[in-house]
Amino acid sequence: MNLLVSILCGFLYFLGTSRIGYGLSTATGSPLFYGLILGLVYGKLTEGLIIGATIQLIYIGIINTGGNMPADQSLAGIIAIPIALQTDLSTELAVGLAVPFGVLGVFLDQIRRISNSYWISQAEKHAENLNQRGIFNCAITYPTILLFFITFIPVFIITLVGADTVTFIMDAMPQGIIDGFSVAGGILPALGFAIILLIIGKRELMPYFFIGFFAVAYLGINTMAAAVFGTCVAAIVLFNSINQKKELS
Amino acid sequence: MNLLVSILCGFLYFLGTSRIGYGLSTATGSPLFYGLILGLVYGKLTEGLIIGATIQLIYIGIINTGGNMPADQSLAGIIAIPIALQTDLSTELAVGLAVPFGVLGVFLDQIRRISNSYWISQAEKHAENLNQRGIFNCAITYPTILLFFITFIPVFIITLVGADTVTFIMDAMPQGIIDGFSVAGGILPALGFAIILLIIGKRELMPYFFIGFFAVAYLGINTMAAAVFGTCVAAIVLFNSINQKKELS
Amino acid sequence: MNLLVSILCGFLYFLGTSRIGYGLSTATGSPLFYGLILGLVYGKLTEGLIIGATIQLIYIGIINTGGNMPADQSLAGIIAIPIALQTDLSTELAVGLAVPFGVLGVFLDQIRRISNSYWISQAEKHAENLNQRGIFNCAITYPTILLFFITFIPVFIITLVGADTVTFIMDAMPQGIIDGFSVAGGILPALGFAIILLIIGKRELMPYFFIGFFAVAYLGINTMAAAVFGTCVAAIVLFNSINQKKELS
Amino acid sequence: MTSKPADPIKEAEKRALSNKDLFKTFARWYSVVEVSNSYERLQALSFCFALSGSLRKLYKGDDEGYREALKRHIQFYNSEGTFGSMIHGVTLSMEEEKAKGNEITEEVVTGFKTGLMGPIAGIGDTLIWGTLKPIILALACSLALNGVFVGGLIPFLFPLAIVLIGFGMLKSGYLLGKESVMKLMQTGLINNIITSASILGLFMMGALSSTYIKISTPIQFSVMDSDPIVLQDILDQILAGILPLCAVFSIYFYFKYKGQNYNKLIIMLIVISLVTGFFGILSSS
Amino acid sequence: MTSKPADPIKEAEKRALSNKDLFKTFARWYSVVEVSNSYERLQALSFCFALSGSLRKLYKGDDEGYREALKRHIQFYNSEGTFGSMIHGVTLSMEEEKAKGNEITEEVVTGFKTGLMGPIAGIGDTLIWGTLKPIILALACSLALNGVFVGGLIPFLFPLAIVLIGFGMLKSGYLLGKESVMKLMQTGLINNIITSASILGLFMMGALSSTYIKISTPIQFSVMDSDPIVLQDILDQILAGILPLCAVFSIYFYFKYKGQNYNKLIIMLIVISLVTGFFGILSSS
Amino acid sequence: MTSKPADPIKEAEKRALSNKDLFKTFARWYSVVEVSNSYERLQALSFCFALSGSLRKLYKGDDEGYREALKRHIQFYNSEGTFGSMIHGVTLSMEEEKAKGNEITEEVVTGFKTGLMGPIAGIGDTLIWGTLKPIILALACSLALNGVFVGGLIPFLFPLAIVLIGFGMLKSGYLLGKESVMKLMQTGLINNIITSASILGLFMMGALSSTYIKISTPIQFSVMDSDPIVLQDILDQILAGILPLCAVFSIYFYFKYKGQNYNKLIIMLIVISLVTGFFGILSSS
Ligand SMILES: OC[C@H]1O[C@H](O)[C@@H](O)[C@@H](O)[C@@H]1O
Ligand SMILES: OC[C@H]1O[C@H](O)[C@@H](O)[C@@H](O)[C@@H]1O
Ligand SMILES: OC[C@H]1O[C@H](O)[C@@H](O)[C@@H](O)[C@@H]1O
């Protein structure tokens, strides 16, 4: 692949995992955003958006509770999208390519969090010395510099040499496997939703899940409509419970 | 009609009204089930299912409160379905044929329940003598043997000779009458629903009836969707009322 | 325009604003009704209904709280509809013609209500003299006679000479302006709805507004369906709150 | 259902005013409510006229009492005509007491009237004019737009409903009397009813807004030689009906924070429509 | 969810009847419930037969006690068979006490049975026969009408559900015993459950009415040389499903006010259908 | 609506930290929350760094106090960053007291922090990460899949919302102080809010599951020379979306009963997908 594109990818992955700005990485590191940028770069905006969104969906429900990242949507996206755009891979195969990297990225994050233990021990000393600047560096400068190496280099290398390898492999891929990846792309979003269910799914509120599910299945409403109706119902329940409390007291 | 088919019909009607297995006759005696079996026998599966379902719908809401059978779906089905399949009757005319037998079947059931009074008086004596076997026979063996004669014979005869008679009559039937039977098929299910309304239709819950009605009329949802949404709403109401009770106490 | 039609129009406007029969003027003075009558007169029933309904919609949500009329749907309708039917005006232009008269009509109503102050001072004297007949005349006869002049004459004149003027003007109207009036026709109904929101829109009930709005937008239900579902939900809420009160006491 | 209301009606037979008297009162009221409405005293004259016949009967032979009563009820009065009929009923029952010589001061009668006319106007305007009227008209419009001529007659259901409800109100007001009506107003029931009606009303306003506010944008543009991008399509994907929703809430907040100058706003809206229509920013859809 | 019910089951091991005994009792009951149903005593014989085996075990060696018990339970009994199984369970637990020599009079046992059989029939008829059965059949019909043969087998889900629920009821009746069951019946819980089930039932009846009552009118007419006006189209614009709704409520009110003579009504309906069908007033749609 | 919050803000002017100080604290926090996250102490360093500036101001001239404070806040801390900002606010208000010399022991400050960080993490993870995030991303995806480029930018609404909510939280935490916040946590209100948010969240998860889990079965078979029967058609008639629903609940129960080993499951799922896809048992639809 083009050297410049590889550099861009390395940088985008660094940006998307830098975590500067709480929740900002959710945007800057999203396959969706990568799909937009790389789609523009390759002059294939629509394809970029579609592949980006398809990969995004796999990770749509994932939460990093307690800081633990169950899968790395950014690595999945930043590897699969440019290679797919470059080699005109189908969306299904792009998913097949993305998923393993989504798993691998978790290890990179573990390296980051292990190494961060060192900086906090340093920061304690700076605190003792009332050295605000030192705390600042431990909190942001050093971890970020280290991160740059952990993130930029692997992505740069993989995207640089990956396209050829991938073309080679994909050409030999039987249709059955391609179908399998397409199933994986269809089934993996269930993971994130199941996790959220575990967190917020009180038994007595589960009917709302089913209403939402079948409102889409039978009435064909879209996501935004669901958000609107869901918000309205939630608001009614909230106001009701507040009112009731008032009446009781 | 073929002798074997008539024997089968007689037997199916006996089975469907034997009442061995509480609620089992709801399945074994359903026009739907008859439609399936007879459809297979005649090699007209689809027609059998459709006629069976159409007759079934007439009786879908009927309840035998206090053991009183308001109409006999089994007799209606077991007469109309084979004759219709044999003579290629339209579904509307099959309904027209079914309905009178649905009324007549009630008398057969009354014979059964009247005669059953005899067995219970016998059973009391067996109870006195601690004769479990005797009680068993009164509870099941004798009533069932008797039932066999009440049910098998009439159906066997009617189906044996019925087809020709029906063909003869139906050929002479003006279109206006056929239209009338078709209206009857469309209107009769209302009977069962009205009865259920009488039983469970508390005034303050009637809005749910209307929501269900118009959800189908305006949103076009099907029966299963209605069941799902209805269950969810009922569950929410149930959990709510339980919760409220908790908060009060 | 034809003299007879103009007389009819004058009379219809008088009738529609006479206010004899509380709420009756809502029907007799509605553009919808005018559209029906004038459509019949001109032999263009469908056109009359559509123009009438379109103008009606502009004023659908308007309430005369405290007797103050914010806009005069009757004058709007009785001027625009006959002229439009006579000169084959498009519905958009009919709206453009209607709206200014809807504003002007307010002044006529103000004259009426100012002059009515005189009659009440008269009526007080009759009360003193126990003169029921006198009260009657002050309450209905005199105001109605006066109203006849305020309403019949202007409408008679305008409709008599209006058509030609309008044809002249409208021929010279650029398409951009026509588009503008069409936008006005689409946006003006919002006025009435916003006013009703001001009156009944308690914050905690606003979710119902949004549910209604998006039920139409996403589920495509029509007005009647909305009325049915809304009534059911309102009834459930009512019965619930009554039940709850019972349980508490 | 039929047995319970029977009692008060029976009881009514012992009362001074017959069902026919009450109906006449209602008929007078219904006919003139708004005819003599003036800025000064609004529905005062109509109120007085409506009661005049029945009052005459109550104060039979007592001209002075009758005169006082007439003067009492030609004072300022304004409420919603349908639900407000209940006030007429209660007033008559109080006048009946008074005519019989029971101790009811003029203050009590007038106090009751003026105390209730406000709240009941609110209820009636919400239920009758803010909910029932637009629902009926909306149904009528949708039929008419489809060329069904019945649409032009449906609006007459509205005065019909008013007559039925209004007479019921007057009658029950008379039969229940002041105490019961006051009690009714104080239990939460009336609030529950208003809340439910507001739910229906708001739901309908939402539905009507969505159905009958018809604006969209015809704007299109192209990015990188792509097919023309239709802005309305994007808006629809984001939130269906976003423009009508904006319209109704813009007006709502304008009224809320800048005061309800209706005529000013209607002119502003027409100007905005002409400008945005002319320049192809908005269109009616 | 699995840990809590474990306790009473464990406890059951100290009880006279094993799980197997209970299952046998239920199997007998399930098999014969309606077979011997007579106008005179309805399910009496089935009740007696179902319990006979377990009673023998409880009154082992006490022939007199056994005889009394058999006679006690061949008396009038009628309830809904599925939920009613709970009564069997409680009865067995009371008989167990009695067999052990504890003071439980015959009146208590019979009183309990006859006291509960009515309410539980109501619950069961609502939940099992009025809600569950039509839902299952409706699903089956809609599959069959589309030619899916599974539709013909779906009705067997109904007896399956009855077996599962019924045995659960019998078991918990036996394990909980009279006091607990009475208490359960008295807390509002049972009412809440019935209310919820009625909500589901009514919702479904609405949906089924709308789906399966199929009438429309083929009437058409013309006004002023216009295109023919299709009456059904106008009805649909006014209120979708208005005719089926009228049908179900006409029958409902007929039953309510004229008594539930089913056969008379079915014949009337057929006559009406033939007439309206013949003259082209109604058609099936 | 505008008058009420005005008071505490006014009052804030008498407080040691200005609005600007608070904003700076939030900005620092917002920038670094997760950057230094370590397995050992998670957000400890970020918490300390975020407060360091404001603490300096509070302990102006009191180096020892400042040192103690810094060390106090470099201890283990983890919560959800947005709602958790309220803890920062309250902590600052307590430190302000402490700096002024009021009796607030170190234990109280730390106890408050560690006591609240858990519950607030739960709330925040539910509302912000479990509800808001997937909703925004889902909207973005559906736009992007339709080729609308704005879809790629919509995710930025998420950090925007975090900034707005988070700063509000920090500010109100500081202005309300410990007592008020504790009280707020104890009234049912917070529970009501969580319940409502969970309702929205669950509703959305249902909708998203139905929209974005895309599996179906391509299996077809024939019975008696009939047209091929498409299994998916039958499934759809039985229950729309039955396969996606099974998928999400299989995973749910796997997690629930076999522990949350995410990576193991993801690999299992891919293997299952490849096998079922290869043999034509499932397909993506
Ligand atoms: O689970 C609480 C909390 O843990 C970590 O600190 C982060 O992943 C946060 O995003 C999360 O909210
Ligand atoms: O109505 C109670 C009960 O009566 C009879 O015994 C049977 O028809 C039962 O199915 C029914 O449940
Ligand atoms: O607002 C109360 C009341 O005021 C006026 O008298 C009239 O416009 C009534 O229609 C209205 O209900």
Coordinates of C-alpha atoms in Angstrom, one line a residue, chain A residues 10-245:
Chain A
G10 CA -0.9 4.6 11.8
F11 CA -1.7 8.1 12.9
L12 CA -5.4 7.6 12.9
Y13 CA -5.1 4.5 15.0
F14 CA -2.9 6.4 17.4
L15 CA -5.4 9.2 17.6
G16 CA -8.3 6.8 18.0
T17 CA -6.7 5.1 20.9
S18 CA -5.0 8.0 22.6
R19 CA -8.1 8.5 24.8
I20 CA -7.3 12.3 25.0
G21 CA -10.8 13.6 25.7
Y22 CA -13.1 11.2 27.5
G23 CA -15.5 9.7 24.9
L24 CA -13.7 11.4 22.1
S25 CA -12.0 8.2 21.1
T26 CA -15.4 6.7 20.7
A27 CA -15.7 9.1 17.7
T28 CA -12.1 9.5 16.5
G29 CA -11.4 5.7 16.9
S30 CA -14.7 4.5 15.4
P31 CA -14.6 2.4 12.2
L32 CA -17.3 4.8 11.0
F33 CA -15.0 7.8 11.2
Y34 CA -12.2 5.8 9.7
G35 CA -14.5 4.7 6.9
L36 CA -15.3 8.3 6.2
I37 CA -11.7 9.5 6.1
L38 CA -10.3 6.6 4.2
G39 CA -13.3 6.7 1.8
L40 CA -12.4 10.3 1.0
V41 CA -8.7 9.4 0.6
Y42 CA -9.5 6.6 -1.8
G43 CA -12.2 8.5 -3.6
K44 CA -14.7 5.8 -2.6
L45 CA -16.8 7.6 0.0
T46 CA -19.9 5.4 -0.2
E47 CA -17.9 2.2 0.0
G48 CA -15.9 3.5 2.9
L49 CA -19.0 4.5 4.8
I50 CA -20.6 1.2 4.3
I51 CA -17.6 -0.9 5.3
G52 CA -17.0 1.4 8.3
A53 CA -20.6 1.1 9.4
T54 CA -20.7 -2.6 9.0
I55 CA -17.6 -3.1 11.2
Q56 CA -18.9 -0.5 13.6
L57 CA -22.1 -2.5 14.1
I58 CA -20.1 -5.4 15.5
Y59 CA -18.9 -3.3 18.3
I60 CA -21.9 -1.1 18.8
G61 CA -23.0 -2.4 22.2
I62 CA -19.6 -2.9 23.7
I63 CA -18.8 -1.2 27.1
N64 CA -15.4 -1.0 28.7
T65 CA -16.7 -1.5 32.3
G66 CA -13.9 -0.9 34.8
G67 CA -11.6 0.1 32.0
N68 CA -11.5 -3.4 30.5
M69 CA -11.8 -3.3 26.8
P70 CA -13.4 -6.4 25.5
A71 CA -12.5 -5.8 21.9
D72 CA -10.7 -3.1 19.9
Q73 CA -13.0 -1.6 17.3
S74 CA -10.3 0.8 16.2
L75 CA -7.7 -1.8 15.3
A76 CA -10.4 -3.8 13.6
G77 CA -11.4 -0.8 11.5
I78 CA -8.1 0.7 10.7
I79 CA -6.7 -2.6 9.3
A80 CA -9.7 -3.8 7.5
I81 CA -11.1 -0.6 5.9
P82 CA -8.0 0.6 4.0
I83 CA -7.1 -2.9 2.8
A84 CA -10.7 -3.5 1.7
L85 CA -10.8 -0.2 -0.2
Q86 CA -7.5 -0.8 -1.8
T87 CA -8.2 -4.4 -2.9
D88 CA -11.9 -3.9 -3.6
L89 CA -12.8 -6.5 -1.0
S90 CA -16.4 -7.3 -0.4
T91 CA -17.9 -6.0 2.9
E92 CA -18.3 -9.6 4.2
L93 CA -14.6 -10.3 3.7
A94 CA -13.7 -7.0 5.3
V95 CA -15.6 -8.1 8.4
G96 CA -13.7 -11.4 8.3
L97 CA -10.5 -9.4 8.2
A98 CA -11.5 -7.0 10.9
V99 CA -12.7 -9.4 13.6
P100 CA -9.3 -11.0 14.4
F101 CA -7.7 -7.6 14.7
G102 CA -10.5 -6.6 17.0
V103 CA -9.3 -9.4 19.3
L104 CA -5.6 -8.7 18.9
G105 CA -6.1 -5.0 19.8
V106 CA -7.0 -6.0 23.3
F107 CA -3.4 -7.1 24.0
L108 CA -2.1 -3.7 22.9
D109 CA -4.4 -2.1 25.4
Q110 CA -3.2 -4.4 28.1
I111 CA 0.4 -3.4 27.4
R112 CA -0.7 0.2 27.8
R113 CA -2.5 -0.3 31.1
I114 CA 0.3 -2.3 32.5
S115 CA 2.9 0.2 31.6
N116 CA 0.7 3.0 33.1
S117 CA 1.3 1.5 36.5
Y118 CA 4.9 2.9 36.3
W119 CA 3.8 6.5 35.7
I120 CA 1.5 6.6 38.7
S121 CA 4.3 5.5 41.0
Q122 CA 6.4 8.3 39.5
A123 CA 3.5 10.7 39.9
E124 CA 3.3 10.0 43.6
K125 CA 6.8 11.3 44.0
H126 CA 5.9 14.5 42.1
A127 CA 2.9 14.9 44.4
E128 CA 5.2 14.7 47.4
N129 CA 7.3 17.5 45.8
L130 CA 4.2 19.6 44.8
N131 CA 5.4 19.3 41.2
Q132 CA 2.3 19.9 39.2
R133 CA 4.1 19.8 35.9
G134 CA 5.5 16.4 36.8
I135 CA 2.0 15.1 37.6
F136 CA 0.9 16.5 34.3
N137 CA 3.6 14.7 32.4
C138 CA 2.8 11.4 34.1
A139 CA -0.9 11.8 33.5
I140 CA -0.6 12.6 29.9
T141 CA 2.7 13.2 28.2
Y142 CA 4.6 10.0 28.9
P143 CA 1.7 7.6 28.4
T144 CA 0.9 9.3 25.2
I145 CA 4.4 9.1 23.8
L146 CA 4.6 5.4 24.7
L147 CA 1.2 4.8 23.2
F148 CA 2.4 6.3 20.0
F149 CA 5.0 3.5 19.5
I150 CA 2.6 0.7 20.6
T151 CA 0.0 1.9 18.1
F152 CA 1.5 3.6 15.2
I153 CA 4.2 1.1 14.3
P154 CA 2.1 -2.1 14.1
V155 CA -0.6 -0.5 12.1
F156 CA 1.9 1.3 9.8
I157 CA 3.6 -2.0 9.0
I158 CA 0.5 -4.1 8.6
T159 CA -1.3 -1.7 6.3
L160 CA 1.9 -1.3 4.3
V161 CA 2.4 -4.9 3.5
G162 CA -1.0 -6.2 4.3
A163 CA -2.8 -5.5 1.1
D164 CA -0.7 -7.8 -1.0
T165 CA -0.9 -10.6 1.5
V166 CA -4.6 -10.2 1.8
T167 CA -5.2 -10.1 -2.0
F168 CA -3.3 -13.3 -2.2
I169 CA -5.2 -15.1 0.6
M170 CA -8.6 -13.8 -0.4
D171 CA -8.2 -14.9 -4.0
A172 CA -7.9 -18.5 -2.7
M173 CA -10.8 -18.1 -0.3
P174 CA -13.7 -20.5 -1.0
Q175 CA -17.2 -19.1 -1.1
G176 CA -18.2 -21.1 1.9
I177 CA -15.7 -19.3 4.1
I178 CA -16.9 -16.0 2.7
D179 CA -20.4 -16.9 3.6
G180 CA -19.2 -17.8 7.1
F181 CA -17.6 -14.4 7.6
S182 CA -20.8 -12.8 6.4
V183 CA -22.7 -14.7 9.1
A184 CA -20.2 -13.6 11.6
G185 CA -20.8 -10.0 10.6
G186 CA -24.5 -10.6 11.2
I187 CA -24.2 -12.3 14.5
L188 CA -21.4 -10.4 16.3
P189 CA -23.4 -7.3 17.2
A190 CA -25.4 -9.6 19.4
L191 CA -22.4 -9.8 21.7
G192 CA -22.5 -6.1 22.7
F193 CA -26.3 -6.1 23.1
A194 CA -26.1 -9.1 25.3
I195 CA -23.5 -7.5 27.5
I196 CA -25.7 -4.4 28.0
L197 CA -28.6 -6.7 28.8
L198 CA -26.5 -8.2 31.6
I199 CA -25.9 -4.7 33.0
I200 CA -29.3 -3.0 32.8
G201 CA -31.6 -6.0 32.2
K202 CA -33.6 -6.1 35.4
R203 CA -36.2 -8.9 35.0
E204 CA -39.2 -6.7 35.5
L205 CA -38.0 -4.3 32.8
M206 CA -37.3 -7.0 30.2
P207 CA -40.7 -6.5 28.5
Y208 CA -39.4 -3.2 27.2
F209 CA -36.6 -5.0 25.4
F210 CA -39.1 -7.2 23.7
I211 CA -41.4 -4.3 22.8
G212 CA -38.4 -2.6 21.2
F213 CA -37.3 -5.7 19.4
F214 CA -40.7 -6.5 18.0
A215 CA -41.6 -2.9 17.2
V216 CA -38.8 -3.1 14.7
A217 CA -39.6 -6.6 13.6
Y218 CA -43.3 -6.1 13.1
L219 CA -43.8 -2.4 12.6
G220 CA -40.6 -1.8 10.7
I221 CA -39.7 1.4 12.6
N222 CA -36.1 2.5 12.3
T223 CA -33.5 3.2 15.0
M224 CA -34.3 6.9 15.4
A225 CA -38.0 6.2 15.7
A226 CA -37.2 3.6 18.4
A227 CA -35.1 6.2 20.2
V228 CA -38.0 8.7 20.1
F229 CA -40.7 6.4 21.3
G230 CA -38.4 4.9 23.9
T231 CA -37.6 8.3 25.2
C232 CA -41.2 9.2 25.4
V233 CA -42.2 6.1 27.3
A234 CA -39.3 6.4 29.7
A235 CA -40.2 10.0 30.3
I236 CA -43.8 9.1 31.0
V237 CA -42.7 6.4 33.5
L238 CA -40.4 8.8 35.2
F239 CA -43.0 11.6 35.6
N240 CA -45.5 9.0 36.8
S241 CA -43.2 7.7 39.5
I242 CA -42.3 11.2 40.6
N243 CA -46.0 12.2 40.7
Q244 CA -46.9 9.1 42.7
K245 CA -44.2 9.7 45.2

